[in-house]
mmCIF file of C-alpha atoms in Angstrom:
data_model
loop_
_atom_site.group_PDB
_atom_site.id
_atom_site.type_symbol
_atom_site.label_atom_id
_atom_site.label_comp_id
_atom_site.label_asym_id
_atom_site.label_seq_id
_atom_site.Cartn_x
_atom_site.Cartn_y
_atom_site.Cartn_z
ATOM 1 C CA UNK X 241 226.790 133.905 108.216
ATOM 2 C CA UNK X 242 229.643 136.649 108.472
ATOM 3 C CA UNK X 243 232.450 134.046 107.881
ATOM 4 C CA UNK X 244 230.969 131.547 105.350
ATOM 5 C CA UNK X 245 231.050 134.453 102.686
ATOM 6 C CA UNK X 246 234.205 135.597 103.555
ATOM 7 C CA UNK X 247 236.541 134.801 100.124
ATOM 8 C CA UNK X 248 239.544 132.552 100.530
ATOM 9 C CA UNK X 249 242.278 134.742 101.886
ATOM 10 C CA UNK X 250 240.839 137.381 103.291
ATOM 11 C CA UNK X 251 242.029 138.355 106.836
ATOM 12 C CA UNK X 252 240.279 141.092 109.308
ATOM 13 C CA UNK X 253 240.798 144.034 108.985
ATOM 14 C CA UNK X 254 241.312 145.418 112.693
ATOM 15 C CA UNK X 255 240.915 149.408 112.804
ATOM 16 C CA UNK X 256 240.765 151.325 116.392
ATOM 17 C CA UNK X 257 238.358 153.668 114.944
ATOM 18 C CA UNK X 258 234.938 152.605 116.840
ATOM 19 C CA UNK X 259 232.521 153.565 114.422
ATOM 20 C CA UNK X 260 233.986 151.343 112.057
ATOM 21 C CA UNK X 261 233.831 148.396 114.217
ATOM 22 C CA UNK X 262 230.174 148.978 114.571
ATOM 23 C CA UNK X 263 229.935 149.232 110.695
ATOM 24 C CA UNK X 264 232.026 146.045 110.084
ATOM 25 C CA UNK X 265 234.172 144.099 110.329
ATOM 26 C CA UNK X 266 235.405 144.711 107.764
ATOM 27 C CA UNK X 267 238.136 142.156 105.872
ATOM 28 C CA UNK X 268 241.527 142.613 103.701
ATOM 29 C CA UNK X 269 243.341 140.474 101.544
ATOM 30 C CA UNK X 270 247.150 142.588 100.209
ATOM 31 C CA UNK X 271 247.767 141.752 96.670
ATOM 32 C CA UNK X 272 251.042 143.571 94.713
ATOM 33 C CA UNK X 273 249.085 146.529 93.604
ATOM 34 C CA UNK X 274 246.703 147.608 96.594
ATOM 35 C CA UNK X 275 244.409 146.040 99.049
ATOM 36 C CA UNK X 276 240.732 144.403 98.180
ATOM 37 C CA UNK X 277 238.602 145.130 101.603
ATOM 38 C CA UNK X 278 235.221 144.098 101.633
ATOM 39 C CA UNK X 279 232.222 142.924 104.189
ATOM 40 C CA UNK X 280 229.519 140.294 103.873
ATOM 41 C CA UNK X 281 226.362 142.008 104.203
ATOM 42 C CA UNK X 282 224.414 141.190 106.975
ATOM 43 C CA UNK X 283 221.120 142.246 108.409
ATOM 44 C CA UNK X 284 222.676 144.909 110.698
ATOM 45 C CA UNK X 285 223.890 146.965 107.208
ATOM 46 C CA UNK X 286 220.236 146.847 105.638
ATOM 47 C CA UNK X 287 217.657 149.057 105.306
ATOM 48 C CA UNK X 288 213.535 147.646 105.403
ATOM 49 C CA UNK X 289 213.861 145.990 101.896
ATOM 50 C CA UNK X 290 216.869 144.293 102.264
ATOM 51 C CA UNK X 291 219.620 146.570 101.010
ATOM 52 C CA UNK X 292 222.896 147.642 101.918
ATOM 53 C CA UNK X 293 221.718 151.064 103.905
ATOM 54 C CA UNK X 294 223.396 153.808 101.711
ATOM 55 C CA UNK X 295 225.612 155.197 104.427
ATOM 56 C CA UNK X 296 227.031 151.929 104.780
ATOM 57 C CA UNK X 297 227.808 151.930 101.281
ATOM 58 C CA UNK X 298 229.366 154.935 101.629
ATOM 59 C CA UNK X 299 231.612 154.301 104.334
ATOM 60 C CA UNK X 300 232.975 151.507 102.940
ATOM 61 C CA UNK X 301 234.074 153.281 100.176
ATOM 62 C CA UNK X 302 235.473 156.221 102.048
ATOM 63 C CA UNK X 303 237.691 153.457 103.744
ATOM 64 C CA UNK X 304 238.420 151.378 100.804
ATOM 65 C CA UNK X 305 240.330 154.515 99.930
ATOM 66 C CA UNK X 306 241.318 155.873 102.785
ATOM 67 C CA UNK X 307 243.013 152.025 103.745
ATOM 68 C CA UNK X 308 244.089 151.999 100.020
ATOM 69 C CA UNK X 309 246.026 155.342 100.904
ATOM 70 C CA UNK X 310 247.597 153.795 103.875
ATOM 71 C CA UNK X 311 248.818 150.882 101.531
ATOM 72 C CA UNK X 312 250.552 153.383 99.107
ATOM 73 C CA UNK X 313 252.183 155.166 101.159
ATOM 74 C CA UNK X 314 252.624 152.634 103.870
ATOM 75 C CA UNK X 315 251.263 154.028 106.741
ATOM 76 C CA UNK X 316 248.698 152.169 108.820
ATOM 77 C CA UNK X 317 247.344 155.369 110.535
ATOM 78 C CA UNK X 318 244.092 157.355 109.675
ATOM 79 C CA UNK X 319 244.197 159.340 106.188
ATOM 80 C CA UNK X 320 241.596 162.018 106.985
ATOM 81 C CA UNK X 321 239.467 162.541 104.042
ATOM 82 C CA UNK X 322 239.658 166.287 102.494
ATOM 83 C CA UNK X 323 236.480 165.147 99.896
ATOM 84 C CA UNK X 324 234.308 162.254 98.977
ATOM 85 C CA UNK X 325 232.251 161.863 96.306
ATOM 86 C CA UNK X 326 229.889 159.230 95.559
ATOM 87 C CA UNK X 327 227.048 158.060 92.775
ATOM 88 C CA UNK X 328 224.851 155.137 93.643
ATOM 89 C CA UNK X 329 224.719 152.444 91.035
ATOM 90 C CA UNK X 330 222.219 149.804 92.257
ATOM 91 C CA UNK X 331 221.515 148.233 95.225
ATOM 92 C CA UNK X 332 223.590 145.870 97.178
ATOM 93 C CA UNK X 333 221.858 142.906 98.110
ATOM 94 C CA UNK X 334 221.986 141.536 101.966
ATOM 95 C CA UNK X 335 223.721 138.093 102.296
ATOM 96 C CA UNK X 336 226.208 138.616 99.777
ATOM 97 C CA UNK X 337 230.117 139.851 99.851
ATOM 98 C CA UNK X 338 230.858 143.336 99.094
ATOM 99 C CA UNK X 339 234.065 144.836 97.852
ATOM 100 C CA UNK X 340 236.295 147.766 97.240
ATOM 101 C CA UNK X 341 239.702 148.247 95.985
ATOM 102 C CA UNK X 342 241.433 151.765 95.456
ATOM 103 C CA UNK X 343 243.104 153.225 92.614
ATOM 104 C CA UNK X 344 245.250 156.210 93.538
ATOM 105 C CA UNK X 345 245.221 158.252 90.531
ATOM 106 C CA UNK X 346 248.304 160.431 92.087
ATOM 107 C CA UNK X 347 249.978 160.497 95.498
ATOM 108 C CA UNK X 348 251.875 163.945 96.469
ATOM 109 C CA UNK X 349 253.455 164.548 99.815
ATOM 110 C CA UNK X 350 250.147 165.612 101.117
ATOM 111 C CA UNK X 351 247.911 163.913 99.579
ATOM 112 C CA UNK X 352 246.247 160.673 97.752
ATOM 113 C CA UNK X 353 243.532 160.915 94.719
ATOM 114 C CA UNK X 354 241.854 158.034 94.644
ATOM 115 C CA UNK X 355 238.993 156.403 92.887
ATOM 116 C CA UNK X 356 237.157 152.537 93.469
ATOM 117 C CA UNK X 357 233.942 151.343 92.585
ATOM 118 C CA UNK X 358 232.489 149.165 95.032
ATOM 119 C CA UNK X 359 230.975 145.085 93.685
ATOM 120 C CA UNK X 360 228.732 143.258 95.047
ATOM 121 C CA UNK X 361 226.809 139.786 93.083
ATOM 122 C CA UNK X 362 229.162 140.801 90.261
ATOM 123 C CA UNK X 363 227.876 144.002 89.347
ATOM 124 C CA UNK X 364 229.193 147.606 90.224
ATOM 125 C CA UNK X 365 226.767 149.241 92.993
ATOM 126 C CA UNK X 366 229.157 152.467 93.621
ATOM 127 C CA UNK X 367 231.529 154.574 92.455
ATOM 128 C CA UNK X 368 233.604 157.054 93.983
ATOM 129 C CA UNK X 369 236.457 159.275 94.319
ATOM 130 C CA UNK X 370 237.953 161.258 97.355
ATOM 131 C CA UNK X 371 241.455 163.053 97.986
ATOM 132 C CA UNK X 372 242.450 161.920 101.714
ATOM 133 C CA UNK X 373 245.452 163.314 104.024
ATOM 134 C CA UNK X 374 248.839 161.555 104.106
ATOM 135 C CA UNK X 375 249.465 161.675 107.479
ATOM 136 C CA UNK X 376 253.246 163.323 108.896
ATOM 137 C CA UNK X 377 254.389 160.019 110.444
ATOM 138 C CA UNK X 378 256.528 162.162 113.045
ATOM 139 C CA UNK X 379 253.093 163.529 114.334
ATOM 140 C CA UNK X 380 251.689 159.792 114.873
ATOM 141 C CA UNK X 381 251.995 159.688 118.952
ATOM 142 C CA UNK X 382 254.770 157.289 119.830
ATOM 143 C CA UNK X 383 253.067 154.067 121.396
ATOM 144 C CA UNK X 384 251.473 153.945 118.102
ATOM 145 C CA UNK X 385 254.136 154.771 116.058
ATOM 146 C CA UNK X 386 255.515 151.396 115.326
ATOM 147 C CA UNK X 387 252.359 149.659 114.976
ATOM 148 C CA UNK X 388 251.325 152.435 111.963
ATOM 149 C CA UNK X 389 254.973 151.894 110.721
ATOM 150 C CA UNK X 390 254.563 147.984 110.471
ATOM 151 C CA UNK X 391 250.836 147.622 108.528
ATOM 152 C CA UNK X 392 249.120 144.552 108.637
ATOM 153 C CA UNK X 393 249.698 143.683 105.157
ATOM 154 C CA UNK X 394 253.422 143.412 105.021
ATOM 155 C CA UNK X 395 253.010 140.422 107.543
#
């Protein structure tokens, strides 16, 4: 099921971060203003009545914007996330695509303020907003340096 709802264009999204492996996969498709990263929902992200779990929802949209903060500043390292808020729209059905893209309200040195609200069957089923961490590229350890330097979206 995973691939079949999978839009046109999309490529994974490969993180190191093991967690989010075991949340995902999770998908990307680069377009001139930010990144759209999504997941088909399958059984593994649902609660008993066939929901997206809440968590899930949630982490997701903590990296939606944490990615999306990578994309702006062009750094494909973690952006640890100072705050997170979210509000829970409706429920996000299981078999269908679900999909994020941040808006980073204002970057400074330190820091990204973002916002996205996360779709799924059309309709908005999150939003939320979180300031994340731009990381000092100088601290990234060197035999990942290049990699972070070189994101998967420029390819």
């Amino acid at each position: 099921m995973t691939d079949t709802l999978v839009p046109e264009g999309f490529r994974k999204l490969d993180v190191r971060d093991e967690f989010i492996q075991l949340a995902g996969p999770l998908w990307f498709k680069a377009e001139a203003d930010g990144l759209r990263i999504g997941l088909p929902l399958e059984r593994k992200h649902g609660n008993p009545m066939g929901w997206a779990h809440g968590g899930l929802l949630v982490t997701v949209a903590d990296m939606v914007m944490g990615v999306g903060s990578g994309f702006s500043t062009g750094i494909f390292w973690p952006h640890p996330t100072i705050s997170l808020t979210s509000e829970f729209v409706r429920g996000a059905k299981l078999g269908q695509w679900l999909e994020g893209k941040a808006r980073i309200a204002r970057r400074t040195v330190n820091f990204c303020f973002c916002t996205c609200d996360l779709i799924c069957g059309g309709e908005i089923v999150l939003v939320s907003s979180g300031v994340f961490k731009v990381p000092d590229a100088d601290k990234i350890p060197e035999r990942a340096r290049a990699a972070a330097l070189a994101p998967p979206w420029k390819e």
